[in-house]
Tab-separated table of C-alpha atoms and ligand atoms in Angstrom:
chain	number	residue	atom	x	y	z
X	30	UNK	CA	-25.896	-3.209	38.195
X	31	UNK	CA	-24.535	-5.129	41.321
X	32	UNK	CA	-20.738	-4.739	41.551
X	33	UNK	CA	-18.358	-7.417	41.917
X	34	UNK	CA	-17.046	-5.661	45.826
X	35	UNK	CA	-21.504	-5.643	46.424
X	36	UNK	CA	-21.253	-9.522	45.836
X	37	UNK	CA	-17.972	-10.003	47.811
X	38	UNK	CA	-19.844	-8.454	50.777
X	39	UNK	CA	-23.052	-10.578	50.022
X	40	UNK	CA	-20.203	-13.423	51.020
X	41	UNK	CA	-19.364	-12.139	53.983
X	42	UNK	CA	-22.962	-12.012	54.724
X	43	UNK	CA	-23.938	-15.463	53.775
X	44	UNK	CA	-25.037	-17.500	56.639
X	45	UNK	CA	-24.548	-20.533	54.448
X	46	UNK	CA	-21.188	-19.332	53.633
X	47	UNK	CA	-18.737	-21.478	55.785
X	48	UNK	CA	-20.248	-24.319	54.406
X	49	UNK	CA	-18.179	-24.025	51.138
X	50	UNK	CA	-15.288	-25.261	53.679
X	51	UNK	CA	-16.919	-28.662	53.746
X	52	UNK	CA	-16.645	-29.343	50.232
X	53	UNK	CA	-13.026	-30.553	47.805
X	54	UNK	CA	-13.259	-28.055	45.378
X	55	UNK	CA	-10.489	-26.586	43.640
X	56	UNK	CA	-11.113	-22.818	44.050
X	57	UNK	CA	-9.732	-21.812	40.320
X	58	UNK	CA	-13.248	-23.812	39.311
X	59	UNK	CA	-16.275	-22.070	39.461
X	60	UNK	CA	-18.637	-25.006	39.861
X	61	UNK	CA	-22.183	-24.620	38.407
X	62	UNK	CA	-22.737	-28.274	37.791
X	63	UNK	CA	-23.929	-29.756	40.595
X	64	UNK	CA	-27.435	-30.398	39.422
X	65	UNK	CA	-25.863	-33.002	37.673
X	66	UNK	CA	-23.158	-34.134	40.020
X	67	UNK	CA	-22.593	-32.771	43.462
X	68	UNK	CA	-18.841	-32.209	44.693
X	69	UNK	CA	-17.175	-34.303	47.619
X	70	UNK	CA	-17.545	-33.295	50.520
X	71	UNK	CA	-14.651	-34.259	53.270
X	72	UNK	CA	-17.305	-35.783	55.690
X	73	UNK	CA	-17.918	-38.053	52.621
X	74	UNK	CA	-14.704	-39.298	51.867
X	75	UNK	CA	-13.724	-39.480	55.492
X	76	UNK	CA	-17.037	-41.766	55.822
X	77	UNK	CA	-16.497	-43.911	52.619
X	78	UNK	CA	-12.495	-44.392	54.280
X	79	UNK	CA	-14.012	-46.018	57.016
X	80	UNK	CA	-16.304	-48.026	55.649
X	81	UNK	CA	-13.720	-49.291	53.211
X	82	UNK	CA	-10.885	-49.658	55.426
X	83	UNK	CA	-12.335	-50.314	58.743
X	84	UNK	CA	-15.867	-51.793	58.268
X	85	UNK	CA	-15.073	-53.867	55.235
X	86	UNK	CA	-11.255	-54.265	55.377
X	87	UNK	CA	-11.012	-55.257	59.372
X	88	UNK	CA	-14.988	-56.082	60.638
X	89	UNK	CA	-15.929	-58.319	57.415
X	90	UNK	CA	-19.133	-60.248	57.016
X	91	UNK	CA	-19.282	-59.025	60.494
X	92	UNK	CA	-19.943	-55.785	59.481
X	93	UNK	CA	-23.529	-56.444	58.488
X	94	UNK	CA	-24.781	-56.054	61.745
X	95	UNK	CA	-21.882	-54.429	63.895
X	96	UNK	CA	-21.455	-51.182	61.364
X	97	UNK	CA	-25.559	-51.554	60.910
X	98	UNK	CA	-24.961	-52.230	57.272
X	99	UNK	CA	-28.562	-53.911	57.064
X	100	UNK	CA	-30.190	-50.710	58.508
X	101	UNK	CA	-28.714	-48.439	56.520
X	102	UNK	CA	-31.866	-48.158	53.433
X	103	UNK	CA	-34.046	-47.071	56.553
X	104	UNK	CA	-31.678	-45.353	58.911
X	105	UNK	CA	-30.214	-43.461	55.951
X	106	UNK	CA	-34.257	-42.863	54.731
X	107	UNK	CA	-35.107	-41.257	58.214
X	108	UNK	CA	-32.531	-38.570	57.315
X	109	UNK	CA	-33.400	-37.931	53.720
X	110	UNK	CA	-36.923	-37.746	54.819
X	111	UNK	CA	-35.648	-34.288	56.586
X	112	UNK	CA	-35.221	-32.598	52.988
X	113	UNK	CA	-38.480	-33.574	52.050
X	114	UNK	CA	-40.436	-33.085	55.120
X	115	UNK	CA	-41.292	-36.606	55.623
X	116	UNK	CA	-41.527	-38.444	58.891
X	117	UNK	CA	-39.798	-41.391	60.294
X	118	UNK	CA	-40.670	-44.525	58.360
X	119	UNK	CA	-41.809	-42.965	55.377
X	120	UNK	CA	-38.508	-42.758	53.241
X	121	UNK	CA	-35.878	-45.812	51.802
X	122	UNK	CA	-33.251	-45.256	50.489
X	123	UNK	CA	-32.187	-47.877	47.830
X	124	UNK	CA	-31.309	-48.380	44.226
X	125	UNK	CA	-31.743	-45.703	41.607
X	126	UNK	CA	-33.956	-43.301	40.577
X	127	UNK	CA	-35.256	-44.777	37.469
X	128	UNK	CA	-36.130	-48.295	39.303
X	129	UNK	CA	-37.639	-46.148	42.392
X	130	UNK	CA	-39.566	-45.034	39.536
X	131	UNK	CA	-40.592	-48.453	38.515
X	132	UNK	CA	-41.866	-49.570	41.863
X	133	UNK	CA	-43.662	-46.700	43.003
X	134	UNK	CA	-45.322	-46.943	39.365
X	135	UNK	CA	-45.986	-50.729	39.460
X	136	UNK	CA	-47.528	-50.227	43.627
X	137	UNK	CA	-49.608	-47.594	42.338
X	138	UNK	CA	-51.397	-49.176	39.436
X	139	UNK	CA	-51.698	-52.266	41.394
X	140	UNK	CA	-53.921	-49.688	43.848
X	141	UNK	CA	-55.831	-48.329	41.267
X	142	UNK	CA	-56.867	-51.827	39.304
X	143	UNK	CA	-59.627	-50.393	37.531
X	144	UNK	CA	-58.073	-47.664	35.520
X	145	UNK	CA	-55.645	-47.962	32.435
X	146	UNK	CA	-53.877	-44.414	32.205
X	147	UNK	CA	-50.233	-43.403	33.127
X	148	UNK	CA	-50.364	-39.691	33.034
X	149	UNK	CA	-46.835	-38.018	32.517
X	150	UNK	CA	-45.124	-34.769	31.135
X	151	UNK	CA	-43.972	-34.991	27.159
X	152	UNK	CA	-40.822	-32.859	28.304
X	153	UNK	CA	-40.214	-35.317	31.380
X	154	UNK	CA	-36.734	-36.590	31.630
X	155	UNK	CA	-36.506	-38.945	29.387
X	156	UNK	CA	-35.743	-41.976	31.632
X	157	UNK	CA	-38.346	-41.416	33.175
X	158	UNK	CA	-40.850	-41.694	30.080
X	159	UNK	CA	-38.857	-44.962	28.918
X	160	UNK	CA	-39.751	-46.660	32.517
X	161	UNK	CA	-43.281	-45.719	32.471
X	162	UNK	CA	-43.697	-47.540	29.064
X	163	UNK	CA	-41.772	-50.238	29.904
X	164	UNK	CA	-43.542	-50.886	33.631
X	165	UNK	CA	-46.955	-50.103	31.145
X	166	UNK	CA	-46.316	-53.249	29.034
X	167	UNK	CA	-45.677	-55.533	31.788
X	168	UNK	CA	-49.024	-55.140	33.030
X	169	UNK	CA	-51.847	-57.882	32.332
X	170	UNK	CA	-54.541	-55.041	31.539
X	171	UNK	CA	-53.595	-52.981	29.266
X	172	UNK	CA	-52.332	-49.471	30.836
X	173	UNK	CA	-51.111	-46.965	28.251
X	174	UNK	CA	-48.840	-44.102	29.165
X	175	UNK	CA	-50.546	-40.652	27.902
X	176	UNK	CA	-47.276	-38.012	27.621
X	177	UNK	CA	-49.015	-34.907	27.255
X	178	UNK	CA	-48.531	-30.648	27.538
X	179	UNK	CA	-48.160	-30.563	31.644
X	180	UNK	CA	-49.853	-27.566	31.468
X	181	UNK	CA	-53.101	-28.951	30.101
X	182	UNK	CA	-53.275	-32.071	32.515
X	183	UNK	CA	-56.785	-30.632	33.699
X	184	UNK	CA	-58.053	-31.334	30.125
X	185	UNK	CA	-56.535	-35.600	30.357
X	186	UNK	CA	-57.911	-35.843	34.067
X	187	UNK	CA	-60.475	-38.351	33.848
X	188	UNK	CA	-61.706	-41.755	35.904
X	189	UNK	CA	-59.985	-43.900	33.670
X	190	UNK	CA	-55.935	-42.260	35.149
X	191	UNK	CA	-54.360	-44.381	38.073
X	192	UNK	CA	-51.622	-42.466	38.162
X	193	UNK	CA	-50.082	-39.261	37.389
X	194	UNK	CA	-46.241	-38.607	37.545
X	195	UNK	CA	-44.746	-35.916	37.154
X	196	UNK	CA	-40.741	-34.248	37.757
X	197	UNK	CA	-41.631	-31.545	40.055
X	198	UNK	CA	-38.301	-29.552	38.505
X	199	UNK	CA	-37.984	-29.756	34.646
X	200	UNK	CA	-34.440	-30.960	34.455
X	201	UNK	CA	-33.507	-28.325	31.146
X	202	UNK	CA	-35.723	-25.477	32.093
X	203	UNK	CA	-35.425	-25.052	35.941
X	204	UNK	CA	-39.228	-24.356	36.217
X	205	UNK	CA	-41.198	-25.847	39.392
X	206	UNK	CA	-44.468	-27.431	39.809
X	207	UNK	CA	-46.963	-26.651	41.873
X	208	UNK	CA	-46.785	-29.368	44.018
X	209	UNK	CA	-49.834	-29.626	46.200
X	210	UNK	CA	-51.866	-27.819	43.662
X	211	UNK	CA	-51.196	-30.719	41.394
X	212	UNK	CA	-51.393	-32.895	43.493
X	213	UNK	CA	-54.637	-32.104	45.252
X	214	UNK	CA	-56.326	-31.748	41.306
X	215	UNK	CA	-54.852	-35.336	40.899
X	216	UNK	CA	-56.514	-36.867	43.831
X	217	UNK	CA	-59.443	-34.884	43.062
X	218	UNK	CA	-59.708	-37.051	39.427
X	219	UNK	CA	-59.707	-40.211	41.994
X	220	UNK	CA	-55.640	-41.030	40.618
X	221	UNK	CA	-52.633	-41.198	42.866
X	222	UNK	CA	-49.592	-38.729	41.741
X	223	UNK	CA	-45.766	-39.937	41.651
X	224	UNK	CA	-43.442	-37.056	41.877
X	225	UNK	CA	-40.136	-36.890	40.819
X	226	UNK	CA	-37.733	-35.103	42.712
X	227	UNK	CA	-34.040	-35.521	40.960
X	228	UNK	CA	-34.048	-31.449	40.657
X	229	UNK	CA	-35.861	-30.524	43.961
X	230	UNK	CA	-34.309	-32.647	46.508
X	231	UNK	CA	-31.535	-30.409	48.572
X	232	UNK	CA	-32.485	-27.412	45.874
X	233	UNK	CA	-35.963	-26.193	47.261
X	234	UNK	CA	-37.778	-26.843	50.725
X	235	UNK	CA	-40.226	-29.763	49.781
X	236	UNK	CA	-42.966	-30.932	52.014
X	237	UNK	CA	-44.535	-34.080	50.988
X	238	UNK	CA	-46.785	-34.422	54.261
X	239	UNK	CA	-48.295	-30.771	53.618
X	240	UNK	CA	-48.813	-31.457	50.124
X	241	UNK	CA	-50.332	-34.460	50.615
X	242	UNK	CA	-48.115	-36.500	47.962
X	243	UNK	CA	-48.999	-40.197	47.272
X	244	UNK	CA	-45.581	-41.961	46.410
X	245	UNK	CA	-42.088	-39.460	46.011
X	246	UNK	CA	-38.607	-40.326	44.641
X	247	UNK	CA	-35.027	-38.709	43.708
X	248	UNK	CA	-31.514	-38.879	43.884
X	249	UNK	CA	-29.077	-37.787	46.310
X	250	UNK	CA	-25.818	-37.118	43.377
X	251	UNK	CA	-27.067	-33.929	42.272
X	252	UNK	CA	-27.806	-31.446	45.014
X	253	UNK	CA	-27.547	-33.783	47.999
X	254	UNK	CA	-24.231	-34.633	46.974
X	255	UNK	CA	-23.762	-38.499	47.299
X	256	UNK	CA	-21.411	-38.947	44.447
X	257	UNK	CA	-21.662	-40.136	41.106
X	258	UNK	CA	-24.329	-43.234	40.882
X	259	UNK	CA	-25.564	-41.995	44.177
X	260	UNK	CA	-28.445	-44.419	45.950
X	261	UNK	CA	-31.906	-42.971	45.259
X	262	UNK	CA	-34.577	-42.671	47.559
X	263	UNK	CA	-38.071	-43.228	47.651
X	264	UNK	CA	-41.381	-41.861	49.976
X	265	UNK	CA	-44.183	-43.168	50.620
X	266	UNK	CA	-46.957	-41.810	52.272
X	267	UNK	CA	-47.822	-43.559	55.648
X	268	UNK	CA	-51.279	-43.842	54.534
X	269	UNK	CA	-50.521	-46.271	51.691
X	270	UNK	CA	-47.778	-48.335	53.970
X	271	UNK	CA	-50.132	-51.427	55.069
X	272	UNK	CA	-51.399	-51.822	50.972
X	273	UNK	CA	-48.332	-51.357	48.856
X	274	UNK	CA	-46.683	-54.145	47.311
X	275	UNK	CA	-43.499	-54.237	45.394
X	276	UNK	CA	-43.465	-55.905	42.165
X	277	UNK	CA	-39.972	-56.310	42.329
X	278	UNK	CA	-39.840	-58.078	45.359
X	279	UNK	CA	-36.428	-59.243	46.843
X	280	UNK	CA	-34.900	-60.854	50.241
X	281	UNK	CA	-33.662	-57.977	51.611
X	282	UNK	CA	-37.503	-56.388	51.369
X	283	UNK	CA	-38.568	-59.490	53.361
X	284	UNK	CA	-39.873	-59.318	57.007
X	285	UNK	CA	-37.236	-61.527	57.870
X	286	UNK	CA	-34.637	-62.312	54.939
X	287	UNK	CA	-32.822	-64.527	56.914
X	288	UNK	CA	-35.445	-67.417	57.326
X	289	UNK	CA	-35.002	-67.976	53.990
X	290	UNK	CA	-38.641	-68.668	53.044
X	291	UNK	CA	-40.319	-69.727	49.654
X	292	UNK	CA	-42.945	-66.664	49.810
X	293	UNK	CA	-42.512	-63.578	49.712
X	294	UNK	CA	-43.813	-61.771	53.211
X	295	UNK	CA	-43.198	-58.186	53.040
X	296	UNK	CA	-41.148	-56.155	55.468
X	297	UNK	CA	-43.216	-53.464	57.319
X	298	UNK	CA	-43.564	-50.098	55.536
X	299	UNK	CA	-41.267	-48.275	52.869
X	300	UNK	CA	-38.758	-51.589	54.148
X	301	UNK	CA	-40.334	-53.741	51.520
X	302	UNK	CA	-39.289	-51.299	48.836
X	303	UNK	CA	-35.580	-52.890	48.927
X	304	UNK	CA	-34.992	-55.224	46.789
X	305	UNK	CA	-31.491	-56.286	47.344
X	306	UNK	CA	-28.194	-55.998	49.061
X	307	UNK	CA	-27.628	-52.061	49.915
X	308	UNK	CA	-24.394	-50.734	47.893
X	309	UNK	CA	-22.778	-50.246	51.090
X	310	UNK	CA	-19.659	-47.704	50.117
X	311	UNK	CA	-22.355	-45.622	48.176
X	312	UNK	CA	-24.506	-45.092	51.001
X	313	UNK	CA	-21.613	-44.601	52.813
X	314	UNK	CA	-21.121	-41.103	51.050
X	315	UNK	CA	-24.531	-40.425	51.391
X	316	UNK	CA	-23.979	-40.452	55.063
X	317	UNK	CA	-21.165	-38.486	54.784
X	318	UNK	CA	-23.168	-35.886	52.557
X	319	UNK	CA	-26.472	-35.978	54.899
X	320	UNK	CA	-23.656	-34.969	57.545
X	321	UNK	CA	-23.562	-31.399	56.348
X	322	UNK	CA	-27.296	-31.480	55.516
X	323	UNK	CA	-27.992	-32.198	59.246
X	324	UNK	CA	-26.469	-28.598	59.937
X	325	UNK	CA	-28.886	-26.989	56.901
X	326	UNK	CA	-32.136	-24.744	57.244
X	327	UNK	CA	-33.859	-25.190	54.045
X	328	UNK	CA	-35.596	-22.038	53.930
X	329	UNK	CA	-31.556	-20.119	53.916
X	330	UNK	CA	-30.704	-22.495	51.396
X	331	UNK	CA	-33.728	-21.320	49.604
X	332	UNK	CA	-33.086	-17.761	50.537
X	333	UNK	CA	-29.966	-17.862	48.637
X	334	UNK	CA	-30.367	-19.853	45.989
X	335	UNK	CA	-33.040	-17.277	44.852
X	336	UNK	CA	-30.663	-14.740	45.304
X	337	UNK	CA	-27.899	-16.423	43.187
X	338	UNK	CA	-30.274	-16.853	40.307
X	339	UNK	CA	-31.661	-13.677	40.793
X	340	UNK	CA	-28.135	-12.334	40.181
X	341	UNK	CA	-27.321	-14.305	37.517
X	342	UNK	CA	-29.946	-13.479	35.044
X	343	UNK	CA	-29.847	-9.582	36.491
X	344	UNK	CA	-25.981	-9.924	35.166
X	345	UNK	CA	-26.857	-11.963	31.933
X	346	UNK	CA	-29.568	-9.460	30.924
X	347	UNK	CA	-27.441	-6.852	31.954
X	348	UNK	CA	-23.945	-7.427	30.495
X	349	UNK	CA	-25.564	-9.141	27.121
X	350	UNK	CA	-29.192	-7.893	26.438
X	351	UNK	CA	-31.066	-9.735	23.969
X	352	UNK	CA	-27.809	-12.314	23.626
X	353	UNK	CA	-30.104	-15.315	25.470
X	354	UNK	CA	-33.810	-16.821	25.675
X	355	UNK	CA	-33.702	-17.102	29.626
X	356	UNK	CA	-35.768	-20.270	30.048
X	357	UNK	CA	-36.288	-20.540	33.320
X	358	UNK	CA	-39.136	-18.489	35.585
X	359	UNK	CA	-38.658	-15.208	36.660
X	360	UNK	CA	-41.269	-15.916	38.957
X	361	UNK	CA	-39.748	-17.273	42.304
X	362	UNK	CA	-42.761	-19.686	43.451
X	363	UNK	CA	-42.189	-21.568	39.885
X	364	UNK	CA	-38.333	-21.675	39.957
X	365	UNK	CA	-36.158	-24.346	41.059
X	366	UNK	CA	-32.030	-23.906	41.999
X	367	UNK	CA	-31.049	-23.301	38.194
X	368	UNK	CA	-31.144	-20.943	35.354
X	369	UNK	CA	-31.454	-22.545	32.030
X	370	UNK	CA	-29.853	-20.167	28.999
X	371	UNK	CA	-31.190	-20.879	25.532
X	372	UNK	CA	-28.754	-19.950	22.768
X	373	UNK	CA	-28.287	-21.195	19.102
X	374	UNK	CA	-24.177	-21.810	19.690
X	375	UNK	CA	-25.323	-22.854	23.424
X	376	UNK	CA	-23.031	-26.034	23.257
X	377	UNK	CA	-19.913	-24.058	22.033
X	378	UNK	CA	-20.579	-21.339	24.683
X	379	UNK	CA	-20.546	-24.432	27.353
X	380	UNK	CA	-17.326	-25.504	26.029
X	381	UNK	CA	-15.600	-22.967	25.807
X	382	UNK	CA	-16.741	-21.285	29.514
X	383	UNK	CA	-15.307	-25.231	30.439
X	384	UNK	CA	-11.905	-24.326	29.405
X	385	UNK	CA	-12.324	-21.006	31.316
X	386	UNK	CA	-12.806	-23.379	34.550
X	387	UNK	CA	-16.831	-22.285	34.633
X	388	UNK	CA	-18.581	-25.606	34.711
X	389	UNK	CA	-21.942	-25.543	33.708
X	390	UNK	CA	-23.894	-28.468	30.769
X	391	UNK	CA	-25.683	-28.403	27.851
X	392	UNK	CA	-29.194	-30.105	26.901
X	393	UNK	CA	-30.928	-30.266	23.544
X	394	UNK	CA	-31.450	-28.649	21.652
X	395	UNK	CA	-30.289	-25.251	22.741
X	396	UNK	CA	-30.075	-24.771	26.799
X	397	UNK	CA	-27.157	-23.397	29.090
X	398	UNK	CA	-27.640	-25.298	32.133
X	399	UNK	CA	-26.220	-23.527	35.290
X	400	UNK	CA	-27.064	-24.799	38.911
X	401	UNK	CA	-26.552	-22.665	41.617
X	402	UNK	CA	-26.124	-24.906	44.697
X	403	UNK	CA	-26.278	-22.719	47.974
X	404	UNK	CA	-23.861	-24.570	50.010
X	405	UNK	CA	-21.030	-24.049	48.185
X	406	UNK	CA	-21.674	-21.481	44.922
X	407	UNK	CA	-20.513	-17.570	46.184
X	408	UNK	CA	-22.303	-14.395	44.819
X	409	UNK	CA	-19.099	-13.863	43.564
X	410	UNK	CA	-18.573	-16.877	41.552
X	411	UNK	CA	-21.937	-15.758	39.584
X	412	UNK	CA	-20.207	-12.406	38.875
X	413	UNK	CA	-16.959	-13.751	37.914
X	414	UNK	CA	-19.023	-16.356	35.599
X	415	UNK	CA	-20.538	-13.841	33.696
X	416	UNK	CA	-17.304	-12.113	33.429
X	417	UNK	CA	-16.313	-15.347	31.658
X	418	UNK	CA	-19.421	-15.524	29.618
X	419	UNK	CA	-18.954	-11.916	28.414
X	420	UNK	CA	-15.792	-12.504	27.295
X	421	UNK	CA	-16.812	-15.645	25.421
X	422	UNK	CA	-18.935	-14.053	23.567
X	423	UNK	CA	-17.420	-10.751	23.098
X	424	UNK	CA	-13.690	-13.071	21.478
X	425	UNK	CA	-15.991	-15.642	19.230
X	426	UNK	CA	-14.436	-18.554	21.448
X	427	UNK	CA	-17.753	-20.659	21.284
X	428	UNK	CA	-17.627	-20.424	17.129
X	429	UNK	CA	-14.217	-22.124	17.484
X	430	UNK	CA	-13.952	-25.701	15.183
X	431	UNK	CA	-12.990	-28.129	17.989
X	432	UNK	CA	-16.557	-27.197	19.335
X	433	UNK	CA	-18.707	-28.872	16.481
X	434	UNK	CA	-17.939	-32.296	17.439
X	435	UNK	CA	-19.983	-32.960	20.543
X	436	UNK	CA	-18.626	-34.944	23.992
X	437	UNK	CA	-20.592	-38.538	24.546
X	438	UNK	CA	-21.263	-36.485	28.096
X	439	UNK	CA	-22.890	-33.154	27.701
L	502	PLP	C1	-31.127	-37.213	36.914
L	502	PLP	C2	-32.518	-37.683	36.652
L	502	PLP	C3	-32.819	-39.046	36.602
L	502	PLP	C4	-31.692	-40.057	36.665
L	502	PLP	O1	-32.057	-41.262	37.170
L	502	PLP	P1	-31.009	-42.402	37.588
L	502	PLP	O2	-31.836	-43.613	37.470
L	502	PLP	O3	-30.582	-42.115	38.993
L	502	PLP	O4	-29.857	-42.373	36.649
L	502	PLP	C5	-34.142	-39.420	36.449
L	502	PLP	N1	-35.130	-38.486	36.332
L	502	PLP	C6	-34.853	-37.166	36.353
L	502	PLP	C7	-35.956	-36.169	36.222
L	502	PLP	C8	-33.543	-36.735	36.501
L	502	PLP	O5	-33.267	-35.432	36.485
């Protein structure tokens, strides 16, 4: 079994490692949570000072074009597109996931007019499932979301889909897609494919242009570490730029909001995408987070977050055989940047590890969430979680009472 010195000098190996430095985060916390919320990084909170203090405080309206507040869903796209392996142009950043989600759905039915079926995964986030039906029913023809088995989508592929969409890392179990497998099977059936990337963006190298993906979106407060209601971001491929047309069309998508015209003309591109004013002080910690990406190789990051997990469930199965249903992939081409733990007292064992300063979540009904993030997550933090874990489980702390009523936030 590794030893805790073997993961101290897997530290001093990392050659992510000094990145933890770039982060606020309180080293008596062992941080395992940030596929749900990325921590603050100082670049980020030295970024969203100025913009408050300087750029809104002193420059004013004025600030709309001398901080380049107007560019900033296109400038700020250009350097998301990096984690994704999209080009210039291709990616806007803008809104939320969920209504990213929307307009990429409602553009690609509106490209596919003579179909009726919205393919998506049963065990899809459920957001995600709720927008589909809800963009379904404000079509005039009828389109009907299908939620079916992922892993029988060969069997629903037919020329009646449009559109497939898909989370290309399932939010509880930590298992990846095959993304230009799918993909290419998608296009095959004549449909266009929507992928979700909430769980892959800053977790796993991602290449959209390789894979030949239609329409992309995710968010950047979980591994890309915007902060909490983070702007999502959405791709499109350049191929569909000079036919896509947002059904939620605003000023700010408009080739030129500021003639004030009756029609709507579209902005070239993913521009058209906007809808609104940017959230200006959000994006302004996305800049500050994209700051660190900028000094990132994906394929280390990927390096080591295989190595984490690896570790991890080596030490889980190790330390507490048979203890845990380990949900997520062993193999490393279908695993994402978390392990997901299923237990029957899986929310008490989260709770309690909480008040042991090991932050990981809990999703229905049974799953241990834990997210190893490679920036900032040590070998050593895995081994000292487990330590925690062990103990949890060896003391009955996760059977304690003020564990059966649940948090509104899991
Ligand atoms: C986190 C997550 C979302 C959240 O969407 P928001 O609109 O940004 O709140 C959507 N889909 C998936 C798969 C997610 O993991």
């Amino acid at each position: 079994m590794t030893s805790r010195d073997e993961c101290v000098g897997l530290d001093q190996k990392d050659p992510l490692a000094e990145l933890r430095s770039e982060f606020i985060l309180d080293d008596s916390l062992i941080y395992l949570d940030g596929n749900s919320l990325g921590p603050l990084t100082t670049s980020s909170r030295e970024r969203v000072r100025t913009a408050t203090e300087r750029e809104w405080g002193e420059g004013l309206v004025r600030s709309w074009g001398s901080a380049g507040w107007m560019e900033q869903p296109t400038r700020l796209g250009d350097r998301v597109a990096r984690l994704i392996g999209a080009g210039p142009g291709a990616v806007v950043v803008a809104d939320t996931l969920t209504f990213l989600l929307a307009k990429l759905l409602g553009t690609a039915l509106e490209l596919r007019p003579g179909r009726t079926t919205v393919i998506t995964d049963r065990a899809n986030f459920h957001s995600d499932l709720y927008i589909a039906e809800g963009m379904a029913r404000l079509t005039s023809r009828g389109v009907r979301v299908v939620a079916i088995d992922r892993n029988r989508l060969d069997e629903y592929l037919n020329d009646d889909v449009a559109v497939v969409m898909l989370t290309h890392v399932d939010f509880r179990t930590g298992e990846m897609l095959d993304l230009s497998g799918i993909t290419a099977r998608v296009h095959q059936a004549g449909a266009l494919m929507i992928w979700d990337f909430a769980h892959s963006t800053g977790a796993v190298p991602l290449d959209v242009t390789t894979a030949n993906v239609d329409f992309a979106a995710g968010c950047t407060y979980k591994y890309v570490n915007a902060g909490p209601g983070g702007p999502g971001f959405a791709y499109v491929a350049p191929r569909w730029h000079a036919e896509i047309r947002n059904v939620l069309p605003g000023w700010l998508g408009h080739v030129a909001p500021f003639d004030f015209e009756e029609t709507f003309r579209p902005a070239p591109g993913v521009r058209q995408l906007v809808t609104s004013s940017p959230s200006v002080l959000a994006l302004a910690a996305l800049e500050g987070a994209l700051d660190v990406w900028d000094r990132v190789d994906m394929s280390e990051v990927r390096t080591k977050s295989l190595a984490l997990t690896d570790l991890f469930i080596e030490l889980v199965e190790e330390t507490l055989p048979g203890e845990f249903e380990i949900a997520t992939p062993r193999s490393h081409d279908q695993r994402g940047s978390q392990v997901a733990l299923r237990h029957s007292e899986g929310y008490g064992i989260v709770r309690a590890l909480l008040e042991r300063g090991v932050i990981g979540d809990f999703r229905d009904p049974d799953i241990c969430r834990f997210g190893f993030a490679p920036l900032y997550v040590r070998y050593v933090d895995v081994y000292d979680a487990v330590g925690h874990l062990v103990e949890v489980l060896e003391k009955g702390e996760h059977q304690d009472d003020r564990f059966r009523v649940r948090h509104a936030v899991t």
